[in-house]
Amino acid sequence: MVFSIKHIFSLVSVLFLSASLTTSVSVQENFAKCLSVNSKLSIPISTIYTNNSSSFTSILQSSARNLRYLLPSVPKPEIIFTPLTEFHVHAAVICARKLGIHVRLRSGGHDYEGVSYASEIKSPFIVLDLARLRSISVDIRSSSAWVQAGATIGEVYYRIAEKSKVHGFPAGLCTTLGIGGHITGGAYGSMMRKFGLGVDNVIDARIVDANGRILDRKAMGEDLFWAIRGGGGGSFGIILSWKIKLVRVPATVTVFTVTRTLEQGATKLLYRWQQVADKLDENLFIRVMIQPVNGSRIGKRTIATSYNALFLGGANRLLQVTKKSFPELNLTKKDCIETSWIKSVLYIAGFPSNTTPEVLLEAKSSNKAYFKAKSDFVQKPIPEIALEGLWKKFLQEDNPLTIWNPYGGMMSKISESATPFPHRKGTLFKIQYLTAWFDGDKKQQKHINWIRKMYKYMGPYVSSSPRAAYVNYRDLDLGMNKKNHTKINKAKIWGAKYFKDNFNRLVNVKTKVDPSNFFRHEQSIPPLSVKS
C-alpha cells in the first residue's frame, strides 16, 4: 500500500517553523508536510529519506563516486528526496524556497568534488536525487530521444542500440554517468571528433526553474537554453530531461589498445601523438591513458602509455589511416577488433571482452575510491624533456593516472560561443590528472599535495591566460563561492578557466533567471547581486 507524506505526518501536529530554525526535526517535518500540500500527485513514503532512516546511508552512497565526500567529517544532508515525477520536483523547489532550505541536485553522482551530495558552504541542506527519473523514449524516425535526467548514459546507449544498430549518441566514455549533470558540463566522448559534444547534439530540454516552473526550450527562451548546455550543473535550474539528436554510426566500427612503456619508446611516441592526434581522420579517436606499472625488474616501476581508440569504420580502412598519418604507432591488423557500436561502448568503458550490453542497464558503478583530480587543455606539444620530468613525478605517487583526449575534427568547427563550453579551435588535447587512494583520510593530504605539485609543474606547458579547466572535472582548488554570494571578480578566477569569455554571459543569464541565487554550490555561477 502506498501512503502519502500527508498520511505520515497526520499524527504530528506541527506549525510551520520559521526558516531560521535549523534543527533536523524542523527541517524534515516542515519540508515533508509542505511537499504533501504542494504536489499535484501524492508522494510515497519511499521517496523521502531522513538522516534517521535505516536506508539513508545506502541511498546517500548509492551513486557517490568520490569517497572523500562520504567521510564522517563531511556534512550530510538532512533529507534525500527521490522524486518520481516532474510535479514532485516542482513541489520540492516551491517548498525549499518557502522554508529557506538549501538544495543540492544529483542525477548521477560522478561530480568530482561532491557538490551534488555534500555542502561546504551551507547547512542544513537537502539532496534532490533524480535517480528515479530515468525514462528513455527513442524515436528512430526523427533521429531523436527524450531522456530523463536520472538515466545513465549507458542506459541511453543501450536503448538507442535496442532500436537501431546504426544510430548512437556522442557522449561519455564512463557508462554510469547520470545524463542530467553530464550534459550540463559538455559531455565529451569517443565520437567528439566526428560529431562534437553531447551539448552540441541537444535540441530541447525540460527544467524546473528557481520559481518552480516547468519549462521547455520555447518557454525558457534561448538564453537559458544556451546556459544549461555546458554552463555547469546546479546554477540555473533542475534538468528534468533532455531531447537529444541521434547520430548515424557504421554497422561495423573498430577498436584497439596499443601499449608502450618507457623502455619501448613511450616518450617519443607520445610526443609524436601530440603532433598528429587533432589532425587525424575525424572518424578516429585515439586517447592515451598513462600510469605507472611494474617493470621487468622486480620492485621497479615504469610508465605505460596505452593508446585506446575508436574508429568509425572497418579495420582495413583504419590501417590505411594510421599508416599514412601515424605510422609510428605500428598498428597491425592483429591489434584491431571489429565490432558493433554498442559493443565499442563496452570496450572503451573497460568492460571484459565477454560482457554483454545488458550490463549497461545495471546503472550503478562499483568503482569507488578516494580521489582528487585536475585538468588542463594543451595548445602546443609538450616537449620530451617535460614529459620525462612528469614521469619522475608519477613514479613518486601510489596510484596516479592521466588521460589525454584528442581534439580537432568537429571540435574545431564549432564556435567557442555556440555553447558555454568554449574549448574548441586551437586545442590539441585535454588532460585529466587523477590520484586515487583506498585508506580513507589517513594519507589524504599527502596525495592531494602530490597532485597540486604535479599540476604546478605542468603550468608552463599548458594553456594560459586563462589556464583552462573542464567544469565536469570540477576542482575546488580553483576557488569557491561564499555562503550565498561571491563577488563576480572572484568567481571569474575559476569561471574564466571553465568558460573563458562565456562566463560573462552566464552571469547575465543567472542574474535574469535566478537573482536570489537559489541554485548555488561551491562553484555555481553567481548573479551580479543577490536579491532577496
Coordinates of C-alpha atoms in Angstrom, one line a residue:
M1 CA 0.0 0.0 0.0
V2 CA 1.3 3.5 -0.9
F3 CA 1.0 6.2 1.8
S4 CA 1.4 9.9 1.1
I5 CA 3.6 12.2 3.1
K6 CA 0.4 13.7 4.4
H7 CA -0.6 10.4 6.0
I8 CA 2.8 10.0 7.7
F9 CA 2.5 13.4 9.4
S10 CA -1.2 13.3 10.1
L11 CA -0.5 12.4 13.7
V12 CA 2.1 15.1 14.1
S13 CA 0.7 18.4 15.0
V14 CA 3.4 20.9 14.0
L15 CA 3.2 24.5 13.0
F16 CA 5.4 25.6 10.2
L17 CA 8.5 26.9 11.9
S18 CA 10.4 29.9 10.6
A19 CA 13.2 29.3 8.0
S20 CA 15.8 30.4 10.6
L21 CA 15.3 27.2 12.7
T22 CA 17.9 24.6 11.8
T23 CA 17.1 21.5 13.9
S24 CA 16.9 18.3 11.9
V25 CA 13.3 17.7 13.2
S26 CA 12.0 21.0 12.0
V27 CA 13.6 20.8 8.6
Q28 CA 12.4 17.2 8.0
E29 CA 8.9 17.7 9.3
N30 CA 8.3 21.1 7.6
F31 CA 9.7 20.0 4.2
A32 CA 7.7 16.8 4.2
K33 CA 4.5 18.5 5.2
C34 CA 5.0 21.2 2.6
L35 CA 5.5 18.6 -0.1
S36 CA 2.2 17.0 0.6
V37 CA 0.4 20.3 0.3
N38 CA 2.2 21.5 -2.9
S39 CA 2.4 18.4 -5.0
K40 CA -0.3 17.7 -7.6
L41 CA 0.4 14.0 -7.1
S42 CA 0.8 12.0 -3.9
I43 CA 4.3 11.4 -2.7
P44 CA 5.0 7.9 -1.5
I45 CA 6.9 7.4 1.8
S46 CA 9.6 5.5 -0.2
T47 CA 10.8 8.8 -1.9
I48 CA 12.0 10.6 1.2
Y49 CA 14.8 9.6 3.5
T50 CA 15.7 11.5 6.6
N51 CA 19.1 11.1 8.3
N52 CA 17.4 8.9 10.8
S53 CA 16.1 6.4 8.1
S54 CA 17.6 3.0 8.1
S55 CA 18.4 3.2 4.4
F56 CA 19.6 6.8 4.4
T57 CA 23.3 5.9 4.3
S58 CA 22.9 3.4 1.4
I59 CA 20.9 6.0 -0.6
L60 CA 23.5 8.7 0.0
Q61 CA 26.3 6.4 -1.1
S62 CA 24.4 4.8 -4.0
S63 CA 25.8 6.9 -6.8
A64 CA 28.6 8.8 -5.0
R65 CA 31.9 8.0 -6.6
N66 CA 34.3 10.1 -4.5
L67 CA 34.6 8.6 -1.1
R68 CA 36.3 11.8 0.2
Y69 CA 32.8 13.3 0.4
L70 CA 31.4 10.4 2.4
L71 CA 33.8 10.6 5.3
P72 CA 32.2 11.2 8.7
S73 CA 33.7 14.7 8.9
V74 CA 31.8 15.9 5.8
P75 CA 28.4 17.4 6.5
K76 CA 25.4 15.2 5.5
P77 CA 22.0 16.3 4.1
E78 CA 19.0 16.4 6.4
I79 CA 16.9 14.8 3.8
I80 CA 17.3 12.9 0.5
F81 CA 14.2 13.3 -1.7
T82 CA 13.9 11.0 -4.7
P83 CA 11.0 12.3 -6.8
L84 CA 9.1 10.1 -9.1
T85 CA 7.5 12.8 -11.3
E86 CA 8.2 16.3 -12.6
F87 CA 5.4 17.5 -10.3
H88 CA 7.4 16.2 -7.3
V89 CA 10.4 18.2 -8.4
H90 CA 8.2 21.3 -8.8
A91 CA 6.9 20.8 -5.2
A92 CA 10.4 20.4 -3.9
V93 CA 11.5 23.7 -5.3
I94 CA 8.4 25.5 -4.0
C95 CA 8.9 24.1 -0.5
A96 CA 12.6 24.7 -0.3
R97 CA 12.1 28.3 -1.3
K98 CA 9.2 28.8 1.2
L99 CA 11.2 27.3 4.1
G100 CA 14.6 28.7 3.2
I101 CA 16.2 25.3 2.8
H102 CA 19.3 24.9 0.7
V103 CA 19.1 22.3 -2.0
R104 CA 21.8 20.2 -3.8
L105 CA 20.9 18.4 -7.1
R106 CA 22.1 14.9 -8.0
S107 CA 21.5 12.9 -11.2
G108 CA 24.5 10.6 -11.4
G109 CA 26.8 11.4 -8.5
H110 CA 30.0 11.5 -10.6
D111 CA 30.8 15.1 -9.7
Y112 CA 34.5 15.1 -8.7
E113 CA 34.1 17.4 -5.7
G114 CA 30.8 16.0 -4.3
V115 CA 28.8 19.2 -4.7
S116 CA 25.7 17.2 -5.6
Y117 CA 25.6 15.4 -2.2
A118 CA 27.7 17.4 0.2
S119 CA 28.0 21.1 1.1
E120 CA 30.9 23.0 2.4
I121 CA 29.1 26.3 2.4
K122 CA 25.5 25.8 3.7
S123 CA 23.8 23.8 6.5
P124 CA 21.3 22.4 6.8
F125 CA 20.7 21.2 3.3
I126 CA 18.8 18.6 1.4
V127 CA 19.6 16.5 -1.6
L128 CA 17.2 16.2 -4.5
D129 CA 18.2 12.9 -6.1
L130 CA 16.8 12.4 -9.6
A131 CA 17.8 8.7 -9.9
R132 CA 14.2 7.6 -10.2
L133 CA 13.5 9.9 -13.1
R134 CA 15.1 7.7 -15.8
S135 CA 12.7 7.0 -18.6
I136 CA 14.1 6.9 -22.2
S137 CA 12.0 7.3 -25.3
V138 CA 13.8 6.7 -28.6
D139 CA 12.3 7.8 -31.9
I140 CA 14.4 6.5 -34.8
R141 CA 12.2 8.1 -37.4
S142 CA 13.1 11.6 -36.1
S143 CA 16.6 10.5 -35.0
S144 CA 15.9 11.8 -31.5
A145 CA 15.2 10.7 -28.0
W146 CA 13.8 12.2 -24.8
V147 CA 15.9 11.1 -21.8
Q148 CA 15.1 11.9 -18.2
A149 CA 17.9 13.3 -16.1
G150 CA 18.4 10.3 -13.8
A151 CA 19.1 7.8 -16.6
T152 CA 22.7 6.8 -17.1
I153 CA 24.5 7.4 -20.4
G154 CA 24.9 3.6 -20.6
E155 CA 21.2 3.1 -20.4
V156 CA 20.8 5.7 -23.2
Y157 CA 23.3 3.9 -25.4
Y158 CA 21.5 0.6 -24.8
R159 CA 18.0 1.9 -25.6
I160 CA 19.3 3.5 -28.8
A161 CA 21.0 0.3 -29.9
E162 CA 17.9 -1.7 -29.0
K163 CA 16.1 0.3 -31.7
S164 CA 18.8 0.7 -34.3
K165 CA 22.3 -0.7 -35.0
V166 CA 23.3 2.3 -37.0
H167 CA 22.4 5.1 -34.5
G168 CA 24.3 6.4 -31.5
F169 CA 24.9 9.5 -29.4
P170 CA 28.2 11.3 -28.8
A171 CA 28.7 11.5 -25.1
G172 CA 30.5 10.0 -22.1
L173 CA 33.0 7.1 -22.0
C174 CA 32.0 6.1 -18.5
T175 CA 28.7 4.4 -18.8
T176 CA 27.3 5.2 -15.2
L177 CA 27.3 8.9 -15.7
G178 CA 23.9 10.5 -14.9
I179 CA 22.9 12.2 -18.2
G180 CA 21.3 15.2 -16.4
G181 CA 24.6 16.5 -15.0
H182 CA 26.8 15.1 -17.7
I183 CA 25.4 17.2 -20.5
T184 CA 25.4 20.4 -18.3
G185 CA 29.2 20.3 -18.4
G186 CA 29.7 19.5 -22.1
A187 CA 29.7 15.7 -22.3
Y188 CA 32.7 14.6 -24.4
G189 CA 33.3 11.1 -25.6
S190 CA 34.9 8.9 -28.3
M191 CA 32.8 10.4 -31.1
M192 CA 33.5 14.0 -30.3
R193 CA 35.9 14.5 -33.2
K194 CA 33.2 13.4 -35.6
F195 CA 30.0 14.8 -34.1
G196 CA 31.1 17.2 -31.3
L197 CA 30.0 17.0 -27.7
G198 CA 26.7 15.9 -26.1
V199 CA 25.7 19.6 -25.7
D200 CA 26.2 20.1 -29.4
N201 CA 23.5 17.5 -30.0
V202 CA 20.8 18.6 -27.7
I203 CA 17.7 20.0 -29.3
D204 CA 15.3 20.6 -26.4
A205 CA 15.1 20.3 -22.6
R206 CA 12.7 20.4 -19.7
I207 CA 13.7 22.1 -16.5
V208 CA 12.3 23.4 -13.2
D209 CA 13.4 27.0 -12.7
A210 CA 14.0 28.9 -9.4
N211 CA 10.3 29.8 -9.3
G212 CA 9.2 26.2 -9.6
R213 CA 8.0 26.5 -13.1
I214 CA 8.4 23.5 -15.5
L215 CA 9.8 24.9 -18.8
D216 CA 10.8 23.5 -22.2
R217 CA 13.0 25.3 -24.7
K218 CA 10.4 27.5 -26.1
A219 CA 9.2 28.6 -22.6
M220 CA 12.6 29.1 -21.1
G221 CA 14.0 31.1 -24.0
E222 CA 17.2 30.8 -26.0
D223 CA 19.4 32.5 -23.4
L224 CA 18.6 30.0 -20.6
F225 CA 18.7 27.1 -23.1
W226 CA 22.2 28.2 -24.1
A227 CA 23.3 28.4 -20.5
I228 CA 22.2 24.9 -19.4
R229 CA 24.1 23.3 -22.3
G230 CA 27.6 23.4 -20.9
G231 CA 27.3 26.1 -18.2
G232 CA 27.7 23.5 -15.4
G233 CA 25.1 21.9 -13.2
G234 CA 23.4 23.4 -10.2
S235 CA 23.3 27.0 -11.3
F236 CA 20.2 27.7 -13.4
G237 CA 17.6 25.1 -12.6
I238 CA 16.9 21.4 -12.3
I239 CA 17.3 19.4 -15.5
L240 CA 14.3 17.1 -15.8
S241 CA 15.0 15.7 -19.3
W242 CA 17.0 16.3 -22.5
K243 CA 15.9 15.8 -26.0
I244 CA 18.9 14.6 -27.9
K245 CA 19.7 14.3 -31.5
L246 CA 20.9 10.8 -32.6
V247 CA 23.8 10.4 -35.0
R248 CA 24.4 7.8 -37.7
V249 CA 27.2 5.2 -36.9
P250 CA 28.5 2.5 -39.2
A251 CA 27.3 -1.1 -38.6
T252 CA 30.9 -2.0 -38.1
V253 CA 33.4 0.0 -36.1
T254 CA 36.9 -0.8 -34.9
V255 CA 38.6 -0.5 -31.5
F256 CA 42.1 -1.1 -30.4
T257 CA 44.5 -0.6 -27.4
V258 CA 48.3 -0.4 -28.0
T259 CA 50.5 -0.1 -25.0
R260 CA 54.1 1.2 -25.0
T261 CA 56.4 1.5 -21.9
L262 CA 59.3 3.9 -21.4
E263 CA 61.6 1.1 -22.4
Q264 CA 59.7 0.7 -25.7
G265 CA 60.0 4.3 -26.6
A266 CA 56.8 5.7 -24.9
T267 CA 58.1 9.2 -24.6
K268 CA 59.0 9.7 -28.2
L269 CA 55.7 8.1 -29.4
L270 CA 53.7 10.3 -27.1
Y271 CA 55.4 13.4 -28.4
R272 CA 54.5 12.3 -31.9
W273 CA 50.9 11.7 -30.9
Q274 CA 50.7 15.3 -29.7
Q275 CA 51.6 16.5 -33.1
V276 CA 49.1 14.4 -35.0
A277 CA 46.1 13.5 -32.7
D278 CA 44.0 16.5 -33.5
K279 CA 44.8 16.2 -37.3
L280 CA 43.8 12.6 -37.8
D281 CA 40.8 11.5 -39.8
E282 CA 37.8 12.8 -37.8
N283 CA 36.4 9.2 -37.6
L284 CA 39.4 8.2 -35.5
F285 CA 39.6 9.0 -31.8
I286 CA 42.8 7.9 -30.0
R287 CA 43.1 8.8 -26.3
V288 CA 46.2 8.0 -24.2
M289 CA 45.9 6.5 -20.7
I290 CA 49.1 6.9 -18.8
Q291 CA 50.0 5.3 -15.4
P292 CA 52.9 3.5 -13.6
V293 CA 53.1 -0.3 -13.9
N294 CA 55.5 -2.9 -12.7
G295 CA 58.6 -3.0 -14.8
S296 CA 60.7 -6.0 -16.0
R297 CA 62.9 -5.8 -12.9
I298 CA 61.3 -6.9 -9.6
G299 CA 60.4 -3.9 -7.4
K300 CA 60.9 -1.3 -10.1
R301 CA 58.1 0.5 -11.8
T302 CA 57.9 2.1 -15.2
I303 CA 55.4 4.2 -17.1
A304 CA 52.9 2.6 -19.5
T305 CA 51.1 4.7 -22.2
S306 CA 48.1 2.9 -23.7
Y307 CA 46.6 4.2 -26.9
N308 CA 42.9 3.4 -26.6
A309 CA 40.9 4.1 -29.8
L310 CA 37.6 4.0 -31.6
F311 CA 37.4 4.2 -35.4
L312 CA 34.0 4.7 -37.1
G313 CA 34.7 2.2 -39.9
G314 CA 36.4 -1.1 -40.6
A315 CA 39.9 -2.3 -39.8
N316 CA 41.3 -2.2 -43.3
R317 CA 40.4 1.5 -43.7
L318 CA 41.7 2.2 -40.2
L319 CA 45.1 0.7 -41.0
Q320 CA 45.3 2.9 -44.1
V321 CA 44.6 6.0 -42.0
T322 CA 47.2 5.1 -39.3
K323 CA 49.8 4.1 -41.9
K324 CA 49.5 7.4 -43.6
S325 CA 49.1 9.7 -40.6
F326 CA 50.5 8.0 -37.5
P327 CA 52.9 5.2 -38.7
E328 CA 54.9 5.5 -35.5
L329 CA 52.2 3.6 -33.7
N330 CA 52.9 0.5 -35.7
L331 CA 49.3 -0.6 -35.6
T332 CA 48.6 -4.0 -37.1
K333 CA 45.6 -6.0 -38.1
K334 CA 46.1 -8.2 -35.1
D335 CA 45.6 -5.2 -32.8
C336 CA 42.2 -4.3 -34.3
I337 CA 38.9 -5.6 -33.1
E338 CA 35.9 -5.1 -35.5
T339 CA 32.6 -4.8 -33.6
S340 CA 29.3 -3.0 -33.3
W341 CA 29.0 0.5 -32.0
I342 CA 27.2 -0.6 -28.8
K343 CA 30.0 -3.2 -28.1
S344 CA 32.6 -0.5 -28.7
V345 CA 31.0 1.4 -25.8
L346 CA 31.7 -1.5 -23.5
Y347 CA 35.3 -1.8 -24.8
I348 CA 36.1 1.9 -24.3
A349 CA 34.5 1.8 -20.9
G350 CA 36.9 -1.0 -19.9
F351 CA 34.5 -4.0 -19.5
P352 CA 35.8 -7.5 -20.1
S353 CA 35.6 -8.8 -23.7
N354 CA 32.8 -11.3 -23.0
T355 CA 30.5 -8.6 -21.4
T356 CA 27.0 -8.3 -22.9
P357 CA 25.4 -4.9 -23.5
E358 CA 22.8 -5.6 -20.8
V359 CA 25.4 -4.6 -18.2
L360 CA 24.6 -1.0 -19.2
L361 CA 21.2 -1.4 -17.6
E362 CA 22.8 -2.1 -14.2
A363 CA 23.3 1.7 -13.9
K364 CA 25.3 1.8 -10.7
S365 CA 29.1 1.6 -10.6
S366 CA 31.0 -0.3 -8.0
N367 CA 34.2 1.6 -8.8
K368 CA 34.5 4.0 -5.9
A369 CA 37.6 5.5 -4.4
Y370 CA 39.0 8.4 -2.5
F371 CA 40.4 10.7 -5.3
K372 CA 41.4 14.1 -6.3
A373 CA 41.5 15.3 -10.0
K374 CA 42.5 18.2 -12.1
S375 CA 42.5 19.1 -15.8
D376 CA 44.3 21.1 -18.4
F377 CA 44.0 22.0 -22.1
V378 CA 47.0 21.9 -24.3
Q379 CA 47.6 24.1 -27.4
K380 CA 51.2 23.1 -28.4
P381 CA 53.0 19.8 -27.9
I382 CA 54.7 19.3 -24.6
P383 CA 58.4 18.8 -25.1
E384 CA 60.0 15.4 -24.4
I385 CA 62.1 16.7 -21.6
A386 CA 59.0 18.0 -19.8
L387 CA 57.4 14.5 -20.3
E388 CA 60.4 12.9 -18.7
G389 CA 60.0 15.2 -15.7
L390 CA 56.3 14.2 -15.5
W391 CA 57.2 10.5 -15.4
K392 CA 59.5 11.1 -12.5
K393 CA 56.7 12.7 -10.6
F394 CA 54.3 9.9 -11.5
L395 CA 56.7 7.3 -10.1
Q396 CA 56.6 9.1 -6.8
E397 CA 52.8 8.5 -6.3
D398 CA 51.0 5.3 -5.4
N399 CA 48.0 5.3 -7.9
P400 CA 48.2 8.2 -10.3
L401 CA 46.5 8.3 -13.7
T402 CA 46.4 10.8 -16.5
I403 CA 44.2 10.6 -19.6
W404 CA 44.9 12.7 -22.7
N405 CA 41.9 13.2 -25.0
P406 CA 42.4 14.4 -28.6
Y407 CA 40.5 17.4 -30.1
G408 CA 40.3 18.6 -33.7
G409 CA 37.7 17.5 -36.3
M410 CA 34.3 18.8 -35.4
M411 CA 35.6 20.3 -32.2
S412 CA 37.5 22.8 -34.2
K413 CA 34.5 23.7 -36.4
I414 CA 32.1 24.9 -33.6
S415 CA 32.4 28.4 -32.3
E416 CA 33.6 29.0 -28.7
S417 CA 30.4 30.9 -28.0
A418 CA 27.9 28.4 -29.5
T419 CA 27.6 26.9 -26.1
P420 CA 29.1 27.8 -22.7
F421 CA 31.8 25.1 -23.3
P422 CA 34.5 27.1 -25.0
H423 CA 37.4 24.8 -25.5
R424 CA 37.3 24.4 -29.3
K425 CA 39.6 25.5 -32.1
G426 CA 43.3 25.7 -31.1
T427 CA 43.1 22.9 -28.5
L428 CA 45.2 19.9 -29.3
F429 CA 44.1 17.8 -26.5
K430 CA 42.7 17.8 -22.9
I431 CA 44.5 16.3 -19.9
Q432 CA 42.8 14.8 -16.9
Y433 CA 45.1 14.1 -13.9
L434 CA 43.9 11.9 -11.0
T435 CA 45.3 10.3 -7.9
A436 CA 43.3 7.6 -6.0
W437 CA 43.8 6.0 -2.6
F438 CA 41.9 3.5 -0.6
D439 CA 42.8 4.1 3.1
G440 CA 40.4 6.9 3.9
D441 CA 41.8 10.2 5.2
K442 CA 44.9 8.7 6.8
K443 CA 47.2 9.9 4.0
Q444 CA 44.7 12.1 2.1
Q445 CA 46.8 15.3 2.4
K446 CA 49.9 13.5 1.1
H447 CA 48.0 12.5 -2.1
I448 CA 46.4 15.9 -2.5
N449 CA 49.7 17.7 -2.0
W450 CA 51.2 15.5 -4.7
I451 CA 48.6 16.3 -7.4
R452 CA 48.9 20.0 -6.6
K453 CA 52.7 19.9 -7.0
M454 CA 52.3 18.0 -10.3
Y455 CA 49.7 20.5 -11.5
K456 CA 52.1 23.3 -10.7
Y457 CA 54.9 21.6 -12.6
M458 CA 52.7 21.3 -15.7
G459 CA 51.8 25.0 -15.7
P460 CA 54.4 26.2 -18.3
Y461 CA 53.3 23.5 -20.9
V462 CA 49.5 24.0 -21.0
S463 CA 47.0 26.8 -21.9
S464 CA 47.4 30.2 -20.2
S465 CA 45.5 33.5 -19.7
P466 CA 43.5 31.7 -18.5
R467 CA 44.9 28.3 -17.7
A468 CA 41.7 26.5 -18.8
A469 CA 39.9 23.6 -17.0
Y470 CA 37.0 21.3 -17.7
V471 CA 34.0 22.0 -15.5
N472 CA 32.9 18.4 -15.3
Y473 CA 36.3 17.7 -13.7
R474 CA 35.4 20.2 -11.0
D475 CA 38.3 21.4 -8.9
L476 CA 37.7 23.4 -5.8
D477 CA 41.3 24.4 -5.6
L478 CA 40.5 26.9 -8.3
G479 CA 38.3 28.9 -5.9
M480 CA 34.9 28.7 -4.1
N481 CA 31.8 30.7 -3.6
K482 CA 31.0 32.1 -0.1
K483 CA 27.8 31.1 1.7
N484 CA 25.4 32.9 -0.5
H485 CA 27.3 35.1 -2.9
T486 CA 30.8 35.7 -4.2
K487 CA 31.8 38.9 -6.0
I488 CA 32.0 38.5 -9.7
N489 CA 35.7 39.3 -9.9
K490 CA 36.5 36.5 -7.5
A491 CA 34.1 34.0 -9.2
K492 CA 35.7 34.9 -12.5
I493 CA 39.0 33.4 -11.3
W494 CA 37.6 29.9 -11.8
G495 CA 34.7 30.9 -14.1
A496 CA 37.1 32.1 -16.8
K497 CA 39.1 28.8 -16.6
Y498 CA 35.9 26.8 -17.2
F499 CA 34.1 29.1 -19.6
K500 CA 36.5 31.7 -20.9
D501 CA 34.6 34.8 -22.1
N502 CA 31.3 32.9 -21.9
F503 CA 31.4 33.4 -18.1
N504 CA 30.1 36.9 -18.5
R505 CA 27.1 35.8 -20.5
L506 CA 26.4 33.0 -17.9
V507 CA 26.4 35.6 -15.2
N508 CA 23.9 37.7 -17.1
V509 CA 21.6 34.7 -17.6
K510 CA 21.9 33.8 -13.9
T511 CA 21.0 37.3 -12.9
K512 CA 17.9 37.2 -15.1
V513 CA 16.6 33.8 -14.2
D514 CA 17.8 33.3 -10.6
P515 CA 18.6 36.7 -9.0
S516 CA 18.1 35.3 -5.5
N517 CA 20.8 32.7 -6.1
F518 CA 18.5 29.9 -5.1
F519 CA 20.5 27.3 -7.1
R520 CA 24.0 27.5 -5.7
H521 CA 27.0 25.5 -4.7
E522 CA 30.8 26.0 -4.2
Q523 CA 31.4 26.9 -7.8
S524 CA 28.0 27.8 -9.2
I525 CA 27.5 30.8 -11.4
P526 CA 26.7 33.8 -9.2
P527 CA 24.3 36.6 -10.1
L528 CA 25.5 40.2 -10.4
S529 CA 24.0 40.8 -7.0
V530 CA 21.7 38.7 -4.7
K531 CA 18.2 39.9 -4.5
S532 CA 16.0 38.7 -1.6

